[in-house]
Amino acid sequence: MSENSSASPSAPLLAAARRHTPAYVPVWFMRQAGRSLPEYRQIREGVDMLESCMRPDLVAEITLQPVRRHNVDAAILFSDIVLPLKALGMDLDIKPGVGPVIAQPIRSRADVEAIEVLTNEHIGFISEAIGLITAELGDTPLIGFAGAPFTLASYLIEGGPSRNHERTKAFMMSDPQAWDLLLSRLSDISTVFLKAQVAAGASAVQLFDSWAGALSRANYERYVAPYSQRIMSAVGDEVPKIHFGVGTALLLESMAATGADVVGVDWRTPLDAATALLGDRYAIQGNLDPAVLFADWSVIEAEVRRILSEGAAAPGHIFNLGHGVLPDTDPDVLTRVVALVHELTAA
Ligand code: CP3
């Protein structure tokens, strides 16, 4: 536990992550801060996404909005996986409805060599924001996060979101040495980003490898896992570490083996099947399909009950969605899901 964090180890999220017995199943939502909340849309009006991530007052306010509204068991820092790249001075933007767009994609070894080293001086606004956040959170943990090297590399090489990741895979397999340098530099960047968050008071971290599911298991293990592992071991044991990707049914064991405490599972894999693969050494997180939040309440309730019952097989379960909250989600439904999870699992 970071000395700056006020969250107690008995906070349900931290207890579940450490495979102890929480007072009830903890719940938070990936992308809980964002366009589903009217108060977010209001405060973001006229402020660019990445600019809002660099203003401590806005970061703190937006991070706290879903905690106040939904009674979730953790806050997640309002930022973005590409923020450290922006802080390094790369010419990139987050385009609404599209995602990160990079002006000069990385296409050669020389481009890779030009990527600079991230230091704490680049991201002082993050530590400042976390100070404001933990002061208000009290016992509720703050989750810090970073992008995993593969997902970051895909944005950098493709120049933006990609369906097939073809340039990324071609680069990875054609020039393994330049790939090694690229993923090493990105590992170092994400490590500095995560350690700064922990030092400032985050009490858990999540490594997002959102697009790892595009890879075969063999290529994941050869070209990606060693770099994510390097981040996990550099972050160390001070806080529990969550590792998440989408479409990773066949990668769960490899992702766990990078040094995670908690494995995030998308909605395609039932949690009892994930636990059968992972055994008793890892807690799991997930996995309500974010699209199900658009169905009738009776459907949502049945799905929440199914997931809680399948999750009970794991040595620790953190309830979440299988991926992020979709922008048109009714926020009142999220609040009801939190209350339902708490009600069904409190002793
Ligand atoms: O989860 C949270 O509430 C914390 C904040 C958070 C954001 N991005 C804020 C955000 C986190 C953890 C992320 C991580 C992130 N960013 C990932 C990994 C998680 C995942 O979704 O798989 C990825 C792939 C990105 C890159 C990214 N940033 C995308 C694909 C988009 C969506 C573009 C769009 O407009 O649909 C973003 C933008 C973004 N990041 C928004 C938010 C709240 C929306 C921007 C806005 O409101 O204008």
mmCIF file of C-alpha atoms and ligand atoms in Angstrom:
data_model
loop_
_atom_site.group_PDB
_atom_site.id
_atom_site.type_symbol
_atom_site.label_atom_id
_atom_site.label_comp_id
_atom_site.label_asym_id
_atom_site.label_seq_id
_atom_site.Cartn_x
_atom_site.Cartn_y
_atom_site.Cartn_z
ATOM 1 C CA MET A 1 0.000 0.000 0.000
ATOM 2 C CA SER A 2 1.298 3.432 -0.896
ATOM 3 C CA GLU A 3 1.956 5.639 2.089
ATOM 4 C CA ASN A 4 -0.029 8.392 0.372
ATOM 5 C CA SER A 5 -3.119 6.284 -0.136
ATOM 6 C CA SER A 6 -5.807 6.461 2.505
ATOM 7 C CA ALA A 7 -7.654 3.363 1.265
ATOM 8 C CA SER A 8 -7.601 0.561 3.810
ATOM 9 C CA PRO A 9 -6.513 -2.979 2.824
ATOM 10 C CA SER A 10 -9.954 -4.137 3.964
ATOM 11 C CA ALA A 11 -11.610 -2.037 1.246
ATOM 12 C CA PRO A 12 -13.638 -4.651 -0.708
ATOM 13 C CA LEU A 13 -11.781 -4.022 -3.966
ATOM 14 C CA LEU A 14 -8.361 -4.562 -2.393
ATOM 15 C CA ALA A 15 -9.508 -7.563 -0.357
ATOM 16 C CA ALA A 16 -10.929 -9.276 -3.470
ATOM 17 C CA ALA A 17 -7.811 -8.439 -5.503
ATOM 18 C CA ARG A 18 -5.631 -10.059 -2.818
ATOM 19 C CA ARG A 19 -7.925 -13.112 -2.665
ATOM 20 C CA HIS A 20 -9.094 -12.332 0.862
ATOM 21 C CA THR A 21 -12.776 -12.265 1.750
ATOM 22 C CA PRO A 22 -14.380 -8.863 1.089
ATOM 23 C CA ALA A 23 -17.476 -7.686 2.994
ATOM 24 C CA TYR A 24 -19.332 -7.867 -0.359
ATOM 25 C CA VAL A 25 -18.401 -8.252 -4.022
ATOM 26 C CA PRO A 26 -16.809 -4.933 -5.069
ATOM 27 C CA VAL A 27 -17.919 -3.295 -8.287
ATOM 28 C CA TRP A 28 -16.586 -0.577 -10.577
ATOM 29 C CA PHE A 29 -16.932 0.028 -14.302
ATOM 30 C CA MET A 30 -14.300 0.556 -16.942
ATOM 31 C CA ARG A 31 -15.031 3.995 -18.484
ATOM 32 C CA GLN A 32 -17.308 4.850 -15.558
ATOM 33 C CA ALA A 33 -16.223 8.459 -16.069
ATOM 34 C CA GLY A 34 -17.280 9.783 -19.442
ATOM 35 C CA ARG A 35 -20.062 10.530 -21.811
ATOM 36 C CA SER A 36 -22.720 8.420 -20.079
ATOM 37 C CA LEU A 37 -22.756 11.125 -17.363
ATOM 38 C CA PRO A 38 -24.465 14.496 -18.021
ATOM 39 C CA GLU A 39 -22.183 16.127 -15.431
ATOM 40 C CA TYR A 40 -19.184 14.915 -17.476
ATOM 41 C CA ARG A 41 -20.570 16.251 -20.749
ATOM 42 C CA GLN A 42 -21.147 19.586 -19.047
ATOM 43 C CA ILE A 43 -17.687 19.972 -17.526
ATOM 44 C CA ARG A 44 -15.979 18.853 -20.759
ATOM 45 C CA GLU A 45 -17.847 21.389 -22.894
ATOM 46 C CA GLY A 46 -15.288 23.316 -24.961
ATOM 47 C CA VAL A 47 -12.327 21.489 -23.398
ATOM 48 C CA ASP A 48 -10.327 19.079 -25.539
ATOM 49 C CA MET A 49 -10.062 15.504 -24.207
ATOM 50 C CA LEU A 50 -6.286 15.403 -23.696
ATOM 51 C CA GLU A 51 -6.217 18.961 -22.381
ATOM 52 C CA SER A 52 -8.794 17.954 -19.751
ATOM 53 C CA CYS A 53 -6.476 15.075 -18.743
ATOM 54 C CA MET A 54 -3.673 17.577 -18.024
ATOM 55 C CA ARG A 55 -5.674 19.884 -15.736
ATOM 56 C CA PRO A 56 -5.578 18.536 -12.157
ATOM 57 C CA ASP A 57 -8.850 20.236 -11.151
ATOM 58 C CA LEU A 58 -10.714 18.658 -14.078
ATOM 59 C CA VAL A 59 -9.038 15.263 -13.670
ATOM 60 C CA ALA A 60 -10.048 15.200 -10.002
ATOM 61 C CA GLU A 61 -13.616 16.331 -10.602
ATOM 62 C CA ILE A 62 -14.236 13.898 -13.488
ATOM 63 C CA THR A 63 -12.631 10.985 -11.593
ATOM 64 C CA LEU A 64 -14.904 11.622 -8.602
ATOM 65 C CA GLN A 65 -18.172 12.110 -10.529
ATOM 66 C CA PRO A 66 -19.020 8.395 -10.960
ATOM 67 C CA VAL A 67 -18.009 7.598 -7.364
ATOM 68 C CA ARG A 68 -20.449 10.187 -6.016
ATOM 69 C CA ARG A 69 -23.211 9.119 -8.355
ATOM 70 C CA HIS A 70 -22.981 5.314 -8.444
ATOM 71 C CA ASN A 71 -21.478 4.311 -5.077
ATOM 72 C CA VAL A 72 -18.878 2.205 -6.887
ATOM 73 C CA ASP A 73 -16.108 0.588 -4.820
ATOM 74 C CA ALA A 74 -13.243 2.286 -6.649
ATOM 75 C CA ALA A 75 -12.423 5.383 -8.601
ATOM 76 C CA ILE A 76 -10.319 5.077 -11.746
ATOM 77 C CA LEU A 77 -8.080 7.970 -12.656
ATOM 78 C CA PHE A 78 -9.515 10.040 -15.497
ATOM 79 C CA SER A 79 -6.790 9.984 -18.119
ATOM 80 C CA ASP A 80 -6.032 7.990 -21.248
ATOM 81 C CA ILE A 81 -3.574 5.313 -22.300
ATOM 82 C CA VAL A 82 -2.021 7.722 -24.838
ATOM 83 C CA LEU A 83 -1.641 10.576 -22.318
ATOM 84 C CA PRO A 84 2.030 9.783 -21.504
ATOM 85 C CA LEU A 85 2.825 9.926 -25.230
ATOM 86 C CA LYS A 86 1.138 13.326 -25.422
ATOM 87 C CA ALA A 87 3.085 14.443 -22.327
ATOM 88 C CA LEU A 88 6.275 13.496 -24.200
ATOM 89 C CA GLY A 89 5.295 15.948 -26.908
ATOM 90 C CA MET A 90 4.032 13.572 -29.581
ATOM 91 C CA ASP A 91 1.590 15.123 -32.015
ATOM 92 C CA LEU A 92 -1.565 13.209 -31.188
ATOM 93 C CA ASP A 93 -5.240 13.872 -30.570
ATOM 94 C CA ILE A 94 -8.241 11.991 -29.312
ATOM 95 C CA LYS A 95 -10.963 12.490 -31.912
ATOM 96 C CA PRO A 96 -14.499 12.140 -30.522
ATOM 97 C CA GLY A 97 -16.148 8.955 -31.775
ATOM 98 C CA VAL A 98 -12.841 7.756 -33.281
ATOM 99 C CA GLY A 99 -10.121 7.520 -30.636
ATOM 100 C CA PRO A 100 -6.423 8.398 -30.589
ATOM 101 C CA VAL A 101 -5.005 9.686 -33.880
ATOM 102 C CA ILE A 102 -1.229 10.081 -34.329
ATOM 103 C CA ALA A 103 0.037 12.698 -36.821
ATOM 104 C CA GLN A 104 3.283 10.874 -37.652
ATOM 105 C CA PRO A 105 2.900 7.132 -37.217
ATOM 106 C CA ILE A 106 5.932 5.024 -36.315
ATOM 107 C CA ARG A 107 7.045 3.101 -39.369
ATOM 108 C CA SER A 108 10.828 2.627 -39.058
ATOM 109 C CA ARG A 109 13.582 1.915 -36.577
ATOM 110 C CA ALA A 110 14.586 5.586 -36.768
ATOM 111 C CA ASP A 111 11.042 6.570 -35.719
ATOM 112 C CA VAL A 112 11.354 4.224 -32.739
ATOM 113 C CA GLU A 113 14.721 5.658 -31.751
ATOM 114 C CA ALA A 114 13.181 9.132 -31.652
ATOM 115 C CA ILE A 115 10.769 8.139 -28.835
ATOM 116 C CA GLU A 116 11.944 9.862 -25.681
ATOM 117 C CA VAL A 117 12.152 8.709 -22.092
ATOM 118 C CA LEU A 118 9.239 9.703 -19.847
ATOM 119 C CA THR A 119 10.166 11.260 -16.501
ATOM 120 C CA ASN A 120 8.090 12.398 -13.532
ATOM 121 C CA GLU A 121 8.606 16.004 -14.641
ATOM 122 C CA HIS A 122 6.472 15.340 -17.728
ATOM 123 C CA ILE A 123 3.520 14.214 -15.631
ATOM 124 C CA GLY A 124 3.551 16.367 -12.491
ATOM 125 C CA PHE A 125 -0.118 17.215 -13.126
ATOM 126 C CA ILE A 126 -0.999 13.532 -12.517
ATOM 127 C CA SER A 127 0.471 13.507 -9.014
ATOM 128 C CA GLU A 128 -1.247 16.791 -8.270
ATOM 129 C CA ALA A 129 -4.599 15.435 -9.477
ATOM 130 C CA ILE A 130 -4.214 12.249 -7.419
ATOM 131 C CA GLY A 131 -3.559 14.319 -4.290
ATOM 132 C CA LEU A 132 -6.888 16.091 -4.827
ATOM 133 C CA ILE A 133 -8.684 12.818 -5.557
ATOM 134 C CA THR A 134 -7.464 10.769 -2.597
ATOM 135 C CA ALA A 135 -8.255 13.660 -0.244
ATOM 136 C CA GLU A 136 -11.931 13.282 -1.165
ATOM 137 C CA LEU A 137 -12.016 9.482 -1.614
ATOM 138 C CA GLY A 138 -11.136 8.537 1.959
ATOM 139 C CA ASP A 139 -11.468 4.755 2.251
ATOM 140 C CA THR A 140 -12.390 4.204 -1.400
ATOM 141 C CA PRO A 141 -9.425 3.004 -3.476
ATOM 142 C CA LEU A 142 -8.181 4.838 -6.540
ATOM 143 C CA ILE A 143 -7.167 2.616 -9.451
ATOM 144 C CA GLY A 144 -4.300 3.891 -11.574
ATOM 145 C CA PHE A 145 -3.751 2.542 -15.070
ATOM 146 C CA ALA A 146 -1.586 2.498 -18.171
ATOM 147 C CA GLY A 147 -1.709 1.096 -21.669
ATOM 148 C CA ALA A 148 0.197 -2.122 -22.282
ATOM 149 C CA PRO A 149 2.972 -1.899 -24.884
ATOM 150 C CA PHE A 150 1.145 -3.866 -27.600
ATOM 151 C CA THR A 151 -1.993 -1.717 -27.531
ATOM 152 C CA LEU A 152 0.095 1.480 -27.475
ATOM 153 C CA ALA A 153 2.285 0.185 -30.309
ATOM 154 C CA SER A 154 -0.794 -0.511 -32.392
ATOM 155 C CA TYR A 155 -1.983 3.117 -32.093
ATOM 156 C CA LEU A 156 1.518 4.414 -32.833
ATOM 157 C CA ILE A 157 2.117 2.210 -35.872
ATOM 158 C CA GLU A 158 -1.374 2.258 -37.391
ATOM 159 C CA GLY A 159 -1.726 5.990 -36.656
ATOM 160 C CA GLY A 160 -5.139 5.420 -35.061
ATOM 161 C CA PRO A 161 -7.697 2.734 -34.233
ATOM 162 C CA SER A 162 -7.389 -0.328 -36.445
ATOM 163 C CA ARG A 163 -9.585 -3.306 -37.203
ATOM 164 C CA ASN A 164 -6.867 -5.700 -38.355
ATOM 165 C CA HIS A 165 -3.639 -4.266 -36.869
ATOM 166 C CA GLU A 166 -1.938 -5.268 -40.113
ATOM 167 C CA ARG A 167 0.906 -2.744 -40.062
ATOM 168 C CA THR A 168 1.571 -3.540 -36.407
ATOM 169 C CA LYS A 169 1.780 -7.285 -36.992
ATOM 170 C CA ALA A 170 3.889 -6.808 -40.110
ATOM 171 C CA PHE A 171 6.337 -4.588 -38.187
ATOM 172 C CA MET A 172 6.449 -7.024 -35.260
ATOM 173 C CA MET A 173 7.224 -10.055 -37.414
ATOM 174 C CA SER A 174 9.419 -8.407 -40.069
ATOM 175 C CA ASP A 175 11.722 -6.434 -37.801
ATOM 176 C CA PRO A 176 11.799 -8.102 -34.375
ATOM 177 C CA GLN A 177 14.758 -5.995 -33.261
ATOM 178 C CA ALA A 178 13.054 -2.676 -33.922
ATOM 179 C CA TRP A 179 9.916 -4.169 -32.325
ATOM 180 C CA ASP A 180 11.968 -5.082 -29.245
ATOM 181 C CA LEU A 181 13.225 -1.512 -29.010
ATOM 182 C CA LEU A 182 9.719 -0.075 -29.485
ATOM 183 C CA LEU A 183 8.116 -2.319 -26.872
ATOM 184 C CA SER A 184 11.002 -1.737 -24.468
ATOM 185 C CA ARG A 185 10.563 2.021 -24.713
ATOM 186 C CA LEU A 186 6.799 1.757 -24.324
ATOM 187 C CA SER A 187 7.267 -0.528 -21.286
ATOM 188 C CA ASP A 188 9.496 2.083 -19.698
ATOM 189 C CA ILE A 189 6.956 4.832 -20.417
ATOM 190 C CA SER A 190 4.047 2.875 -18.924
ATOM 191 C CA THR A 191 6.179 1.891 -15.926
ATOM 192 C CA VAL A 192 7.003 5.520 -15.114
ATOM 193 C CA PHE A 193 3.335 6.465 -15.588
ATOM 194 C CA LEU A 194 2.149 3.690 -13.239
ATOM 195 C CA LYS A 195 4.794 4.235 -10.580
ATOM 196 C CA ALA A 196 4.010 7.946 -10.451
ATOM 197 C CA GLN A 197 0.356 7.084 -9.852
ATOM 198 C CA VAL A 198 1.187 4.616 -7.081
ATOM 199 C CA ALA A 199 3.615 7.052 -5.432
ATOM 200 C CA ALA A 200 0.889 9.717 -5.474
ATOM 201 C CA GLY A 201 -1.693 7.452 -3.842
ATOM 202 C CA ALA A 202 -3.278 4.965 -6.278
ATOM 203 C CA SER A 203 -3.968 1.736 -4.361
ATOM 204 C CA ALA A 204 -4.320 -0.637 -7.324
ATOM 205 C CA VAL A 205 -3.361 -0.474 -10.990
ATOM 206 C CA GLN A 206 -4.767 -1.862 -14.214
ATOM 207 C CA LEU A 207 -2.728 -2.552 -17.323
ATOM 208 C CA PHE A 208 -4.981 -2.225 -20.389
ATOM 209 C CA ASP A 209 -3.971 -4.439 -23.304
ATOM 210 C CA SER A 210 -7.270 -3.855 -25.027
ATOM 211 C CA TRP A 211 -6.221 -5.191 -28.438
ATOM 212 C CA ALA A 212 -4.081 -8.173 -27.338
ATOM 213 C CA GLY A 213 -6.935 -10.462 -28.401
ATOM 214 C CA ALA A 214 -5.935 -9.774 -32.021
ATOM 215 C CA LEU A 215 -2.870 -11.987 -31.505
ATOM 216 C CA SER A 216 -2.398 -15.745 -31.536
ATOM 217 C CA ARG A 217 -1.258 -17.168 -28.248
ATOM 218 C CA ALA A 218 2.168 -18.009 -29.685
ATOM 219 C CA ASN A 219 2.704 -14.473 -30.961
ATOM 220 C CA TYR A 220 1.364 -12.965 -27.735
ATOM 221 C CA GLU A 221 3.869 -14.978 -25.714
ATOM 222 C CA ARG A 222 6.769 -14.285 -28.037
ATOM 223 C CA TYR A 223 6.276 -10.635 -28.979
ATOM 224 C CA VAL A 224 4.211 -9.091 -26.197
ATOM 225 C CA ALA A 225 4.127 -10.912 -22.842
ATOM 226 C CA PRO A 226 7.805 -10.261 -21.917
ATOM 227 C CA TYR A 227 7.272 -6.499 -22.106
ATOM 228 C CA SER A 228 4.041 -6.510 -20.106
ATOM 229 C CA GLN A 229 5.821 -8.725 -17.593
ATOM 230 C CA ARG A 230 8.617 -6.171 -17.333
ATOM 231 C CA ILE A 231 6.051 -3.518 -16.360
ATOM 232 C CA MET A 232 4.373 -5.791 -13.806
ATOM 233 C CA SER A 233 7.626 -6.620 -12.102
ATOM 234 C CA ALA A 234 8.848 -2.997 -12.122
ATOM 235 C CA VAL A 235 5.612 -1.891 -10.450
ATOM 236 C CA GLY A 236 6.192 -4.542 -7.795
ATOM 237 C CA ASP A 237 3.974 -5.848 -5.044
ATOM 238 C CA GLU A 238 3.042 -2.674 -3.256
ATOM 239 C CA VAL A 239 -0.394 -2.569 -4.929
ATOM 240 C CA PRO A 240 -2.477 -5.280 -6.646
ATOM 241 C CA LYS A 241 -2.189 -5.354 -10.430
ATOM 242 C CA ILE A 242 -5.081 -6.039 -12.812
ATOM 243 C CA HIS A 243 -4.378 -7.158 -16.389
ATOM 244 C CA PHE A 244 -7.168 -6.715 -18.939
ATOM 245 C CA GLY A 245 -7.751 -7.282 -22.629
ATOM 246 C CA VAL A 246 -10.682 -7.922 -24.973
ATOM 247 C CA GLY A 247 -11.190 -11.179 -26.872
ATOM 248 C CA THR A 248 -8.517 -12.888 -24.784
ATOM 249 C CA ALA A 249 -10.180 -16.243 -23.975
ATOM 250 C CA LEU A 250 -7.113 -18.067 -25.296
ATOM 251 C CA LEU A 251 -4.637 -15.642 -23.693
ATOM 252 C CA LEU A 252 -5.915 -15.555 -20.107
ATOM 253 C CA GLU A 253 -3.238 -17.830 -18.673
ATOM 254 C CA SER A 254 -0.449 -16.040 -20.547
ATOM 255 C CA MET A 255 -1.729 -12.646 -19.419
ATOM 256 C CA ALA A 256 -1.978 -13.864 -15.823
ATOM 257 C CA ALA A 257 1.569 -15.230 -15.965
ATOM 258 C CA THR A 258 3.002 -11.759 -16.683
ATOM 259 C CA GLY A 259 2.631 -11.131 -12.948
ATOM 260 C CA ALA A 260 -0.980 -10.033 -12.545
ATOM 261 C CA ASP A 261 -2.952 -10.437 -9.315
ATOM 262 C CA VAL A 262 -6.301 -10.040 -11.065
ATOM 263 C CA VAL A 263 -7.229 -11.069 -14.605
ATOM 264 C CA GLY A 264 -9.891 -9.011 -16.406
ATOM 265 C CA VAL A 265 -12.238 -11.141 -18.495
ATOM 266 C CA ASP A 266 -14.517 -9.899 -21.271
ATOM 267 C CA TRP A 267 -18.147 -11.071 -21.634
ATOM 268 C CA ARG A 268 -17.324 -13.890 -24.063
ATOM 269 C CA THR A 269 -15.766 -16.134 -21.402
ATOM 270 C CA PRO A 270 -17.893 -17.246 -18.435
ATOM 271 C CA LEU A 271 -16.104 -16.489 -15.169
ATOM 272 C CA ASP A 272 -16.252 -20.107 -13.996
ATOM 273 C CA ALA A 273 -14.535 -21.167 -17.244
ATOM 274 C CA ALA A 274 -11.885 -18.474 -16.673
ATOM 275 C CA THR A 275 -11.348 -19.758 -13.137
ATOM 276 C CA ALA A 276 -11.035 -23.329 -14.400
ATOM 277 C CA LEU A 277 -8.140 -22.102 -16.579
ATOM 278 C CA LEU A 278 -6.506 -19.828 -14.020
ATOM 279 C CA GLY A 279 -6.802 -21.905 -10.847
ATOM 280 C CA ASP A 280 -6.657 -20.413 -7.387
ATOM 281 C CA ARG A 281 -3.698 -18.041 -7.810
ATOM 282 C CA TYR A 282 -5.580 -15.209 -9.492
ATOM 283 C CA ALA A 283 -8.639 -13.130 -8.706
ATOM 284 C CA ILE A 284 -10.842 -12.264 -11.666
ATOM 285 C CA GLN A 285 -12.647 -9.137 -12.822
ATOM 286 C CA GLY A 286 -15.701 -8.853 -15.055
ATOM 287 C CA ASN A 287 -17.745 -9.441 -17.051
ATOM 288 C CA LEU A 288 -21.197 -8.039 -17.867
ATOM 289 C CA ASP A 289 -21.579 -7.297 -21.579
ATOM 290 C CA PRO A 290 -21.828 -3.471 -21.800
ATOM 291 C CA ALA A 291 -24.547 -3.891 -24.460
ATOM 292 C CA VAL A 292 -26.755 -5.767 -21.958
ATOM 293 C CA LEU A 293 -27.181 -2.475 -20.051
ATOM 294 C CA PHE A 294 -29.494 -1.430 -22.913
ATOM 295 C CA ALA A 295 -31.879 -4.377 -22.301
ATOM 296 C CA ASP A 296 -34.891 -4.539 -19.943
ATOM 297 C CA TRP A 297 -34.061 -4.506 -16.240
ATOM 298 C CA SER A 298 -35.262 -8.099 -15.804
ATOM 299 C CA VAL A 299 -32.618 -9.179 -18.355
ATOM 300 C CA ILE A 300 -29.897 -7.145 -16.657
ATOM 301 C CA GLU A 301 -30.793 -8.531 -13.244
ATOM 302 C CA ALA A 302 -30.673 -12.121 -14.510
ATOM 303 C CA GLU A 303 -27.258 -11.488 -16.101
ATOM 304 C CA VAL A 304 -25.877 -9.911 -12.908
ATOM 305 C CA ARG A 305 -27.065 -12.930 -10.908
ATOM 306 C CA ARG A 306 -25.519 -15.353 -13.410
ATOM 307 C CA ILE A 307 -22.178 -13.526 -13.334
ATOM 308 C CA LEU A 308 -22.109 -13.410 -9.521
ATOM 309 C CA SER A 309 -22.827 -17.102 -9.346
ATOM 310 C CA GLU A 310 -20.158 -17.951 -11.968
ATOM 311 C CA GLY A 311 -17.708 -15.557 -10.289
ATOM 312 C CA ALA A 312 -18.160 -17.262 -6.918
ATOM 313 C CA ALA A 313 -15.885 -20.058 -8.197
ATOM 314 C CA ALA A 314 -12.921 -17.650 -8.247
ATOM 315 C CA PRO A 315 -10.692 -16.963 -5.225
ATOM 316 C CA GLY A 316 -11.606 -13.281 -5.625
ATOM 317 C CA HIS A 317 -14.184 -11.543 -7.837
ATOM 318 C CA ILE A 318 -14.349 -7.872 -8.741
ATOM 319 C CA PHE A 319 -17.587 -7.184 -10.602
ATOM 320 C CA ASN A 320 -17.159 -5.049 -13.733
ATOM 321 C CA LEU A 321 -18.247 -4.901 -17.336
ATOM 322 C CA GLY A 322 -16.512 -6.990 -19.974
ATOM 323 C CA HIS A 323 -15.302 -3.733 -21.586
ATOM 324 C CA GLY A 324 -15.986 -0.015 -21.101
ATOM 325 C CA VAL A 325 -19.326 1.729 -20.506
ATOM 326 C CA LEU A 326 -20.820 2.715 -23.877
ATOM 327 C CA PRO A 327 -21.485 6.467 -24.237
ATOM 328 C CA ASP A 328 -25.306 6.135 -24.575
ATOM 329 C CA THR A 329 -25.714 3.996 -21.451
ATOM 330 C CA ASP A 330 -28.399 5.205 -19.015
ATOM 331 C CA PRO A 331 -26.375 6.105 -15.902
ATOM 332 C CA ASP A 332 -29.304 5.202 -13.616
ATOM 333 C CA VAL A 333 -28.963 1.610 -14.797
ATOM 334 C CA LEU A 334 -25.316 1.599 -13.697
ATOM 335 C CA THR A 335 -26.330 2.866 -10.261
ATOM 336 C CA ARG A 336 -28.923 0.078 -10.003
ATOM 337 C CA VAL A 337 -26.361 -2.567 -10.975
ATOM 338 C CA VAL A 338 -24.023 -1.403 -8.189
ATOM 339 C CA ALA A 339 -26.843 -1.564 -5.633
ATOM 340 C CA LEU A 340 -27.883 -5.011 -6.857
ATOM 341 C CA VAL A 341 -24.358 -6.468 -6.652
ATOM 342 C CA HIS A 342 -23.975 -5.097 -3.117
ATOM 343 C CA GLU A 343 -27.408 -6.316 -2.018
ATOM 344 C CA LEU A 344 -26.932 -9.823 -3.390
ATOM 345 C CA THR A 345 -23.465 -10.352 -1.910
ATOM 346 C CA ALA A 346 -23.400 -8.555 1.466
ATOM 347 C CA ALA A 347 -23.152 -11.105 4.261
HETATM 348 O O1 CP3 B 1 -12.233 3.929 -17.260
HETATM 349 C C1 CP3 B 1 -12.284 5.123 -16.915
HETATM 350 O O2 CP3 B 1 -13.336 5.680 -16.514
HETATM 351 C C2 CP3 B 1 -10.988 5.923 -16.835
HETATM 352 C C3 CP3 B 1 -10.660 6.720 -17.946
HETATM 353 C C4 CP3 B 1 -10.155 6.090 -19.214
HETATM 354 C C5 CP3 B 1 -10.301 6.735 -20.467
HETATM 355 N N1 CP3 B 1 -9.617 6.018 -21.403
HETATM 356 C C6 CP3 B 1 -11.030 7.976 -20.684
HETATM 357 C C7 CP3 B 1 -11.539 8.268 -22.025
HETATM 358 C C8 CP3 B 1 -9.395 4.944 -19.430
HETATM 359 C C9 CP3 B 1 -8.985 3.878 -18.443
HETATM 360 C C10 CP3 B 1 -9.065 4.915 -20.811
HETATM 361 C C11 CP3 B 1 -8.203 3.888 -21.402
HETATM 362 C C12 CP3 B 1 -8.187 3.728 -22.856
HETATM 363 N N2 CP3 B 1 -8.141 4.705 -23.814
HETATM 364 C C13 CP3 B 1 -8.119 2.488 -23.513
HETATM 365 C C14 CP3 B 1 -8.094 1.158 -22.826
HETATM 366 C C15 CP3 B 1 -9.444 0.757 -22.400
HETATM 367 C C16 CP3 B 1 -10.368 0.317 -23.496
HETATM 368 O O3 CP3 B 1 -11.358 0.997 -23.715
HETATM 369 O O4 CP3 B 1 -10.072 -0.721 -24.104
HETATM 370 C C17 CP3 B 1 -8.078 2.726 -24.884
HETATM 371 C C18 CP3 B 1 -8.033 1.685 -25.984
HETATM 372 C C19 CP3 B 1 -8.069 4.146 -25.050
HETATM 373 C C20 CP3 B 1 -7.994 4.899 -26.318
HETATM 374 C C21 CP3 B 1 -9.244 5.675 -26.491
HETATM 375 N N3 CP3 B 1 -9.476 6.879 -25.846
HETATM 376 C C22 CP3 B 1 -10.402 5.347 -27.254
HETATM 377 C C23 CP3 B 1 -10.545 4.129 -28.115
HETATM 378 C C24 CP3 B 1 -11.321 6.381 -27.044
HETATM 379 C C25 CP3 B 1 -12.749 6.461 -27.553
HETATM 380 C C26 CP3 B 1 -12.978 7.468 -28.623
HETATM 381 C C27 CP3 B 1 -14.442 7.848 -28.689
HETATM 382 O O5 CP3 B 1 -14.710 9.040 -28.655
HETATM 383 O O6 CP3 B 1 -15.288 6.954 -28.779
HETATM 384 C C28 CP3 B 1 -10.730 7.310 -26.174
HETATM 385 C C29 CP3 B 1 -11.337 8.554 -25.668
HETATM 386 C C30 CP3 B 1 -11.704 8.537 -24.237
HETATM 387 N N4 CP3 B 1 -10.910 8.066 -23.244
HETATM 388 C C31 CP3 B 1 -12.896 9.067 -23.684
HETATM 389 C C32 CP3 B 1 -12.798 8.916 -22.301
HETATM 390 C C33 CP3 B 1 -13.772 9.365 -21.247
HETATM 391 C C34 CP3 B 1 -14.013 9.702 -24.461
HETATM 392 C C35 CP3 B 1 -13.584 11.093 -24.857
HETATM 393 C C36 CP3 B 1 -14.667 12.144 -24.772
HETATM 394 O O7 CP3 B 1 -15.484 12.143 -23.858
HETATM 395 O O8 CP3 B 1 -14.639 13.016 -25.643
#
